[in-house]
Structures are given as C-alpha cells and as structure tokens.
Coordinates of C-alpha atoms in Angstrom, one line a residue:
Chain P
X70 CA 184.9 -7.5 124.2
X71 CA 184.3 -9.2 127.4
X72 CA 187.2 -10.6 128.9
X73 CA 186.0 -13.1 132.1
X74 CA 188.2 -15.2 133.8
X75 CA 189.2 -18.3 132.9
X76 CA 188.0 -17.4 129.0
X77 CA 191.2 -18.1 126.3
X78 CA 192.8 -15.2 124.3
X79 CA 190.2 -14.5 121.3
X80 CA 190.1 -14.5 117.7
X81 CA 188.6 -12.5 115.5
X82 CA 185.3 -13.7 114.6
X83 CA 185.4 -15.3 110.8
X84 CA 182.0 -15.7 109.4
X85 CA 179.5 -17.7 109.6
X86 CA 181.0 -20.2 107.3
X87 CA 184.3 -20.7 109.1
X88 CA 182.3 -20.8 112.3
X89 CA 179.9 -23.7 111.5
X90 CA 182.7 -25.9 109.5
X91 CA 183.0 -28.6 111.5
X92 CA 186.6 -30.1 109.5
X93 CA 188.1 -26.9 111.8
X94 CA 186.9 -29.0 114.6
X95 CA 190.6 -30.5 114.6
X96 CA 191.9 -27.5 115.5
X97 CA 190.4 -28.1 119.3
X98 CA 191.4 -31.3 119.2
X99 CA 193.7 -30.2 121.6
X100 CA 191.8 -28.3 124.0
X101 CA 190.3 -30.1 127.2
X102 CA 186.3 -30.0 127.8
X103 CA 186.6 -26.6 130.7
X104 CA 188.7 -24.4 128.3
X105 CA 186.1 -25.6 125.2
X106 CA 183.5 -25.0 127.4
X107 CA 185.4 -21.4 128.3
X108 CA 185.8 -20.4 125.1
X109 CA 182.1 -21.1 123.8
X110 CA 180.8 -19.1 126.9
X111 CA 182.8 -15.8 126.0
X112 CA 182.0 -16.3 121.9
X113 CA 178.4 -17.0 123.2
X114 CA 178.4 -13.6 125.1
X115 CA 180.1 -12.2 122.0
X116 CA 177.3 -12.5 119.7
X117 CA 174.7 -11.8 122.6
X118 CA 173.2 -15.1 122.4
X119 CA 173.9 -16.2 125.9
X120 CA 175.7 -14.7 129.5
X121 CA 176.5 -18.1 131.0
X122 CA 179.9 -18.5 133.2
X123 CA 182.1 -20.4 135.0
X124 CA 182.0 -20.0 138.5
X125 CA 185.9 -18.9 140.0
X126 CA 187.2 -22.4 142.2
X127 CA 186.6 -21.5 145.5
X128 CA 189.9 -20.9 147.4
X129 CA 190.0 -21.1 151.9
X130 CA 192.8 -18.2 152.2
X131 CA 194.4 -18.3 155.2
X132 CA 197.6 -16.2 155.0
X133 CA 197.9 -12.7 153.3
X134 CA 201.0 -11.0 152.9
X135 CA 200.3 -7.4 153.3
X136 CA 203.7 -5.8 152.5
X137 CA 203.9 -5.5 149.2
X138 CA 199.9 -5.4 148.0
X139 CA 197.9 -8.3 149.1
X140 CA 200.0 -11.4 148.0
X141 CA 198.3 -14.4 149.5
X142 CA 201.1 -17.2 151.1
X143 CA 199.0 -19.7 152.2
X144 CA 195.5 -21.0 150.6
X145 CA 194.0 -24.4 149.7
X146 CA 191.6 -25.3 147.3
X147 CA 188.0 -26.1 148.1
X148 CA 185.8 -28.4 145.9
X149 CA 183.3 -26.4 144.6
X150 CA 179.5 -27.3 146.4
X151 CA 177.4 -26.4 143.4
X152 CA 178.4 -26.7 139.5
X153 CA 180.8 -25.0 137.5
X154 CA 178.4 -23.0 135.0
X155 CA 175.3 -21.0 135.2
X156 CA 173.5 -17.9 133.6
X157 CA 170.9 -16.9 131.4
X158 CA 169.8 -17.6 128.2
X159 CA 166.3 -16.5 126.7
X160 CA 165.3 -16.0 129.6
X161 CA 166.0 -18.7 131.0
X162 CA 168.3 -19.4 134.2
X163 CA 170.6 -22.1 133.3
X164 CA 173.0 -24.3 135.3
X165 CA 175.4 -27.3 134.8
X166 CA 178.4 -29.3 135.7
X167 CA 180.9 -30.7 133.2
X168 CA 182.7 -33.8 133.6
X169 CA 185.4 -35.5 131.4
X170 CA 185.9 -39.2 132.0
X171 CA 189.0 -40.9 129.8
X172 CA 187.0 -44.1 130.5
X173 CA 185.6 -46.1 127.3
X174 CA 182.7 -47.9 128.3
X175 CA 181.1 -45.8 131.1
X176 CA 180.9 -42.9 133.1
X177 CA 181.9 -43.1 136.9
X178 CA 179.6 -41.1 139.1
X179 CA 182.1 -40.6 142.1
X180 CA 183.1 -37.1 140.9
X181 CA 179.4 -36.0 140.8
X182 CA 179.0 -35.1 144.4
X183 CA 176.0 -35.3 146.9
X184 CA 176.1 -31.0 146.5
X185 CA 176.0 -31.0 143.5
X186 CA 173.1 -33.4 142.9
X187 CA 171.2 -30.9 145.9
X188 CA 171.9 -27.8 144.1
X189 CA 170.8 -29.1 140.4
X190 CA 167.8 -30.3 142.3
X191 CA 167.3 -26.9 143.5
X192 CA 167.9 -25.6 140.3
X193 CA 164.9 -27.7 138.8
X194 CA 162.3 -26.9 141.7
X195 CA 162.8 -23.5 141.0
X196 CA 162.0 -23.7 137.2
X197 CA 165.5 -23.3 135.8
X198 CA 167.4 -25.7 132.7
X199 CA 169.7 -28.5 134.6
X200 CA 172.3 -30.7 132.9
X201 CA 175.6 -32.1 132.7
X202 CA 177.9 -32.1 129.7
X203 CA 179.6 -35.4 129.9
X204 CA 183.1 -35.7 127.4
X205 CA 184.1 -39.4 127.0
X206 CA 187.8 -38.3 126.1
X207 CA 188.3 -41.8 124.1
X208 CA 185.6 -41.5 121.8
X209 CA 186.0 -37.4 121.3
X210 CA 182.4 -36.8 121.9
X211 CA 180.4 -34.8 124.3
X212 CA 176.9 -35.2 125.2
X213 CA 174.3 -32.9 127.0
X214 CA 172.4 -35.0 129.5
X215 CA 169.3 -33.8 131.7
X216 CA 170.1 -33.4 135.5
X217 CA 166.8 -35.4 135.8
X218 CA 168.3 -38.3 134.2
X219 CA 171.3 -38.1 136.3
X220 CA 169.5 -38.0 139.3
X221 CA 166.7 -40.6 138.7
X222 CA 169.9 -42.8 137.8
X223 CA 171.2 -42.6 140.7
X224 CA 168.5 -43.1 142.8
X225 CA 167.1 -46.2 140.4
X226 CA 170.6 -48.2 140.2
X227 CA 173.2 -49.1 142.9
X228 CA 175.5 -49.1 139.9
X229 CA 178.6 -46.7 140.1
X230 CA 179.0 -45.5 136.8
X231 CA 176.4 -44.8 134.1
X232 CA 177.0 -47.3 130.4
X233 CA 178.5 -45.3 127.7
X234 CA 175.5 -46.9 125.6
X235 CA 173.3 -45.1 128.0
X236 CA 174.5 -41.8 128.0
X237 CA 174.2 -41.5 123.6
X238 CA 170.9 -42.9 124.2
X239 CA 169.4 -40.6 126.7
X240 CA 172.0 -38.0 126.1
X241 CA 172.3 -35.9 123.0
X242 CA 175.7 -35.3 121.6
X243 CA 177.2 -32.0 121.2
X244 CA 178.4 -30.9 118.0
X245 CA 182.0 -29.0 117.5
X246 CA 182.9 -26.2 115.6
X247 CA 185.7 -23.9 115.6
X248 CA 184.0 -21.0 117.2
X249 CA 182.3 -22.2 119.7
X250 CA 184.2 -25.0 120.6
X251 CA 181.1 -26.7 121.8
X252 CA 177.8 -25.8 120.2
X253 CA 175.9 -27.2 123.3
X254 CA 173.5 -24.2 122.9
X255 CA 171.9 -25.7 120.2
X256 CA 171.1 -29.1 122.3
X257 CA 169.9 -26.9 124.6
X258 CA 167.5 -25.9 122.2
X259 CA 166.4 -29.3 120.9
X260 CA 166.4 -30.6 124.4
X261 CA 164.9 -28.0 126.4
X262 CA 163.1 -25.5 123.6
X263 CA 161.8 -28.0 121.3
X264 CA 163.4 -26.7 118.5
X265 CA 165.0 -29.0 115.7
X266 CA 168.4 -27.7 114.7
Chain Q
X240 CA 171.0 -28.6 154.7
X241 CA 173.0 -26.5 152.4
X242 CA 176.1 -25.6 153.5
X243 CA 177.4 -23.7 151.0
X244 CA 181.2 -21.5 151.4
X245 CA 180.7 -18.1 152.6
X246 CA 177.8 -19.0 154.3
X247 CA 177.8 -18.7 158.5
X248 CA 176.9 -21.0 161.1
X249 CA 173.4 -22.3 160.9
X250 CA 170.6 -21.4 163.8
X251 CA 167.6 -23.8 164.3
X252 CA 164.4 -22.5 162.8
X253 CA 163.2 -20.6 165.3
X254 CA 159.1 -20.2 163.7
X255 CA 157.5 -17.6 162.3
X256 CA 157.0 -15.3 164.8
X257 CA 161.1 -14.7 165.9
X258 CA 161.7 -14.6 162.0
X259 CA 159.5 -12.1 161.3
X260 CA 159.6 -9.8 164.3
X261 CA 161.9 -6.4 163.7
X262 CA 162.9 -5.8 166.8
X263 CA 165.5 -8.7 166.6
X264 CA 167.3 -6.7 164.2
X265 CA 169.5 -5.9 166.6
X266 CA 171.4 -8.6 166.3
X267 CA 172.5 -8.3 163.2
X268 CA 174.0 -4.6 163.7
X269 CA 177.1 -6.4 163.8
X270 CA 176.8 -8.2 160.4
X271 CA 178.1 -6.6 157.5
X272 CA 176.3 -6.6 154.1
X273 CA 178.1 -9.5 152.7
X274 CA 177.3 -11.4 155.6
X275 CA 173.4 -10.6 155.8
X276 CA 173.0 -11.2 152.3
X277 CA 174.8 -14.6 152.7
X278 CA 172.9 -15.5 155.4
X279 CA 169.7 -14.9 154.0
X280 CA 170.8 -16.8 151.0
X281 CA 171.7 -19.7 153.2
X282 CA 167.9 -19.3 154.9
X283 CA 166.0 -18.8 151.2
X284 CA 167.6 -21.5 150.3
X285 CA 166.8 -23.6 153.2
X286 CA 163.1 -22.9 153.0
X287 CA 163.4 -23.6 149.6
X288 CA 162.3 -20.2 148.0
X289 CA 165.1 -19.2 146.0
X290 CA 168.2 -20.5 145.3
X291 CA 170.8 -17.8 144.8
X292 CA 174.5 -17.7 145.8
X293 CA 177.9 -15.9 146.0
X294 CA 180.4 -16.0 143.3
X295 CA 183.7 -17.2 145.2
X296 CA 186.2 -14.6 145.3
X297 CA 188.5 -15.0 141.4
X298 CA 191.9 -15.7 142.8
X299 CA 194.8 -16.0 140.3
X300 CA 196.8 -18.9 141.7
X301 CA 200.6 -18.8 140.8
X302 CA 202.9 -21.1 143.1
X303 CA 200.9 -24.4 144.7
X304 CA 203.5 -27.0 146.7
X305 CA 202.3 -30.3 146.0
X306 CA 204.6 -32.2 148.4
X307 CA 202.1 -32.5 150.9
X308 CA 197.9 -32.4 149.4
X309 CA 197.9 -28.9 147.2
X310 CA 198.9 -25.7 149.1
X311 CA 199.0 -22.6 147.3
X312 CA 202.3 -20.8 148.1
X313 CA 201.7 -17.7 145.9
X314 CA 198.3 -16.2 145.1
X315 CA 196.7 -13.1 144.0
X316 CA 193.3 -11.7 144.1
X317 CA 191.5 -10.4 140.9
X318 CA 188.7 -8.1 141.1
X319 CA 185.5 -10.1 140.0
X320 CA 184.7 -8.7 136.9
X321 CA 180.9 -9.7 137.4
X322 CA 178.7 -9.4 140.6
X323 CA 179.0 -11.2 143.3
X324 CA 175.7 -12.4 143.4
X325 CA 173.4 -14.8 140.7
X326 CA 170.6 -17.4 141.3
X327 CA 167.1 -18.4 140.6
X328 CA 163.8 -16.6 142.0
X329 CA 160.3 -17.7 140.6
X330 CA 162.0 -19.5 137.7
X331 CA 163.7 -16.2 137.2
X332 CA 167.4 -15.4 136.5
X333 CA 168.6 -13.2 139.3
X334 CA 171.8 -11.0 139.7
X335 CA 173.0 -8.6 141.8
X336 CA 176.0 -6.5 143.1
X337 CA 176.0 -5.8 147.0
X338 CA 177.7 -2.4 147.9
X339 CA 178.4 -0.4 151.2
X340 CA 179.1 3.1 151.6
X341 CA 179.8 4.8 155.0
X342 CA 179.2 8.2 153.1
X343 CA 175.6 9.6 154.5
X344 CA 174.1 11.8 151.6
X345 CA 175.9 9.9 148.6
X346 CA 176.7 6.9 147.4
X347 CA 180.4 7.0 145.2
X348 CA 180.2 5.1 141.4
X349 CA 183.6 4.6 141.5
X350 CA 183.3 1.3 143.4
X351 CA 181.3 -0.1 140.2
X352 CA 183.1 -1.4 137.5
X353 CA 182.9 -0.9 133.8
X354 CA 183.1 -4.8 134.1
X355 CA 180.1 -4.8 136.2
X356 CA 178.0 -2.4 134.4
X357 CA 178.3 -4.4 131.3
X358 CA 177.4 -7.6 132.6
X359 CA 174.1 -6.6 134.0
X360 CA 173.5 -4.9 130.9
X361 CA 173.8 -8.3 129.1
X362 CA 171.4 -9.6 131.9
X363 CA 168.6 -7.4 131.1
X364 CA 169.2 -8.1 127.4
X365 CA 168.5 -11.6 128.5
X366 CA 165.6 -10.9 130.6
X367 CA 166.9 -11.6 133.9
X368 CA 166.3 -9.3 136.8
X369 CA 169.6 -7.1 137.6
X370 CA 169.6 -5.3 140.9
X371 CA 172.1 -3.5 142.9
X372 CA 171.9 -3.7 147.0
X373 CA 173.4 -0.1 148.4
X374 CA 173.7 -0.2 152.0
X375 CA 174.4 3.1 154.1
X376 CA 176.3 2.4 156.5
X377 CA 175.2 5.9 158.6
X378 CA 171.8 5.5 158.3
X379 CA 171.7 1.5 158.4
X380 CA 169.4 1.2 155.6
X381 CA 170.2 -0.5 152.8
X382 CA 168.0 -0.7 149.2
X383 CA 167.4 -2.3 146.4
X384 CA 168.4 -0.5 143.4
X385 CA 167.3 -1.7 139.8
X386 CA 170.5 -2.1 137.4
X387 CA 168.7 0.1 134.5
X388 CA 168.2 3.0 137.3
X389 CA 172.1 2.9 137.6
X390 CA 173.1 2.6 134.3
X391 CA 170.9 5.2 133.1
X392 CA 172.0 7.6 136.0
X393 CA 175.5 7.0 135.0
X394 CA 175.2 7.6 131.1
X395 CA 172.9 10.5 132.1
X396 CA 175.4 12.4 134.8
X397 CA 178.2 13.7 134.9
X398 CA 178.4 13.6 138.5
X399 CA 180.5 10.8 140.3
X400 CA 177.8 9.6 143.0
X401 CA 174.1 9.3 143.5
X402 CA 172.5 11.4 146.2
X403 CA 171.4 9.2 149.2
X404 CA 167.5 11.2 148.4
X405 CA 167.7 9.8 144.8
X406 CA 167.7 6.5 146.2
X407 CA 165.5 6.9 148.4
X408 CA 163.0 7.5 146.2
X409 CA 164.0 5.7 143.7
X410 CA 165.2 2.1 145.0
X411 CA 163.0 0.3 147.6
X412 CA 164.0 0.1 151.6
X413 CA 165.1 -4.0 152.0
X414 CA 163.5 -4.4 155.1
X415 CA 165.5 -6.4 158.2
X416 CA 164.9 -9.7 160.4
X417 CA 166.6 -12.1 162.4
X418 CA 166.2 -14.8 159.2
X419 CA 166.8 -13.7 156.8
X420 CA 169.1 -10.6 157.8
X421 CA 167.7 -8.7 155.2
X422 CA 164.0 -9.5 153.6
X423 CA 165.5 -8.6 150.0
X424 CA 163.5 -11.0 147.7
X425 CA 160.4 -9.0 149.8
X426 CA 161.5 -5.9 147.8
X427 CA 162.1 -8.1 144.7
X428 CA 159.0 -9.4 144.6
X429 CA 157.3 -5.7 145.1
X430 CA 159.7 -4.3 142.3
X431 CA 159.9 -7.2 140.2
X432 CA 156.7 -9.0 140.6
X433 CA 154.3 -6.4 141.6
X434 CA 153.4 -7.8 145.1
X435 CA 152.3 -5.5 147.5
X436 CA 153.8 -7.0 150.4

C-alpha cells in the first residue's frame, strides 16, 4: 500500500458498488477539496489507474538544531511557484492547481498566481493535460476546468474573478463518491480523452 | 524567467559556443549533483525544452508561532518517499532520482528506498520514462541509469551495490557544460528517443 504524504489513513477497499454510490458522498461532506483531492490520488495509485501527487509545500529552513537529530527551529513557508498536483496517467503527464473559493457567485483569480499561470503554460507547450479543479464551497460542487480557459480568461477580461455561471458552463463538474472522493479522473477522460462516461 | 526554489542565480545566455564548449566544465567542479541538475533544469526550462523540477524537500511541520506572519518553531524532515525529480520532456512524463556516491568501483543500494523503487515501478506501468542519475564522485562522471536496469539488478542480486563497470556499460555517460551543468536530456533523448546525438 502506498503511503505518500499528505494522503489520509485508508480503508479497505469495498467493491465496486460501495465505491460508485454516490448517497456515501455525505460521508466527505466534511472533508476540504486538498485532503479529497489526497485521498483520490492514493486510491487512484491503489487500483493502478493513476500515479499523480501533491507536491510537499515548499519550506525556506533557516535554523537546524543538530543536538538531538535534525530538529528544524526556524523555517517559513514559501508559496509554492508551480501547482500542487502532477503525474502520469495513460501516458500522459498531467498537472493542476486546486482552488476552493467559499464565494457564491464567482471565482476570484487573486490566488492563481503569475507562476502558476507560466508553469501550466509550460505544461501545455510541452504536450502535457493542464487544469484547475475549482470547489465553490457554497454550492458543494467541483468542476475541472482547462488551464487554457483560465488563461485566455485572463488575458480576454480585466475582470477579477471568473462568473460561477461561467465556470459550469466551460467547466465540467466532478462527481463524488466515497472512494475516491473526487472522481475527477473520469472528467479527465471526457474532457481530455474523448471518452463519454 | 523562471525562478523556481532550489534553483541558483541566473547567468545571461552567453550563445552557443560558451554553452556547448567542455572545457568550461571546470567551473562547475564545485557544484554538487543536486545543484547541476537544478541548474540545468532552470536552463531547459528557460529555453523552453523541457519543463521538469525538484520536488521540495517533505517537511513535517509541528509548532508554527503566528504572532508575527507564520514561523515554524518546530519542524522535522521526512525522507521523500518518491524522487526528487518529475517533469515533462517531448510530451513525455519524466522522473528521476539523482544519487552521489564518493565510493570508486561501486555504487551502494542502500541509499534507494523501497519507497522509491515502487514509485518508478508505477511510472513505467504508466509509461513514463524512469531514470536514475548516479554520479561518482572519484571519477566525476555521472550516468544515466534506466529505472528497470535497477530494479531488475536488485530483484536479480543478492549483492548490496552495483559495480561502477556495470554501469558503465550499462547506463550512458551525461555529458557536462557550462549550461546546462549536465547535458542529461542529451542522454535521454539517446536512451529514450533513439537519437544519436
């Protein structure tokens, strides 16, 4: 069993029935969009289907203890320059950034930054998958949107945040389960592999 | 330009000719692995060929003093239980562990995780391209090493480190520059794409 940071304690798998149930879908009620995230990444490696991970938040140390081990005093977090998630999946090298907004009607781009936008540009000259999984908190839904969109957004509109309506529309929602939390492997599918679920 | 952590200070471009010319190497006789392999990271990804970085450094944070901005107080660092390295090459998922040795006729497995091993066993079930750099220290070569050479060696042997002559002629010298440090997606592209360079 692979155990990566930041993944959640597991549970046995159930079946296929229990896993596709989406009435379980309560049970993650709870859990924020990283840990859902988390947990579909390390049932995804599981069942061999995927190999996709978070990156570790980069952390400027800049006092170790050496008396006891290596016990660091002094350290600050640094905002991550790329995205939080990338791997591989049939074949494929796959990258994204997942943002949560507790906003109703839209989703504020400040938290996206300039880096960010660079890297998934990279990501896409080089003829890998790019997206962002965008949670609107209020409405408990998450949606799998195309770097591509983000970006030409942002470059089309001086607006600061992207409409709600806009995201469902150009977006495609994610559906939940109990294991994974997030079945955003099968939008990547329909998005990116043509392939009706 | 991309400035991302763990990279070093940027040079100007200084054209082909400086790049490319051996002789330079030199310079970077001081530069350990991690640094050449950053730094030619930084450079593929300024010229826009590849687009591959370090994992940051997993650190398990325990005490952070919020009184003034966040300052961790009490930290710890966890082994990365992947590689260090992942990216995108020719629309092709890319990862990689970087190891030194100052040993001159072997290099020891026990600085490989089970951890490690396991991931880029997943990689190749995905169809990414999983390589190991092994520098010797002594000789100042380092090579590239495909994954499924170690990981047969290891379930093969009973022996606790490969001979420096089995790499030899079995991975492929990474030649050295001035930028990049070390020419590795050269030997990529020989072992992976079948480009005589």
């Amino acid at each position: 069993m692979i155990n990566y940071p930041g993944g959640i304690k597991k549970e046995p798998y159930k079946g296929k029935r229990q896993r596709l149930v989406s009435r379980n879908s309560a049970a993650n009620r709870g859990m924020n969009l990283e840990d859902s995230i988390n947990q579909s990444n390390d049932y995804y490696a599981e069942i061999n289907r995927a190999l996709i991970l978070k990156r570790p938040t980069p952390i400027n140390v800049v006092k170790v203890d050496y008396s006891h081990g290596a016990l660091i005093k002094e350290a600050y977090f640094e905002k991550q320059s790329t995205t939080d998630y990338n791997g591989i999946y049939k074949g494929k090298y796959i990258d994204f950034e997942a943002k949560s907004t507790h906003l109703k009607t839209s989703f504020p781009l400040n938290n996206i930054t300039p880096h960010q936008i660079k890297h998934l540009k990279g990501v896409i000259h080089h003829g890998g998958i790019a997206f962002f999984v965008i949670e609107f908190e209020m409405q408990q839904q998450a949606f799998l949107v195309d770097a591509q969109y983000i970006i030409d957004f942002i470059n089309a509109n001086k607006r600061k945040s992207i409409p709600y309506l806009d995201i469902v529309k150009n977006g495609l929602e994610i559906k939940r389960s109990y294991r994974p939390a997030l079945l955003y492997l099968d939008a990547v599918d329909e998005v990116y592999f043509n392939k009706n679920i």
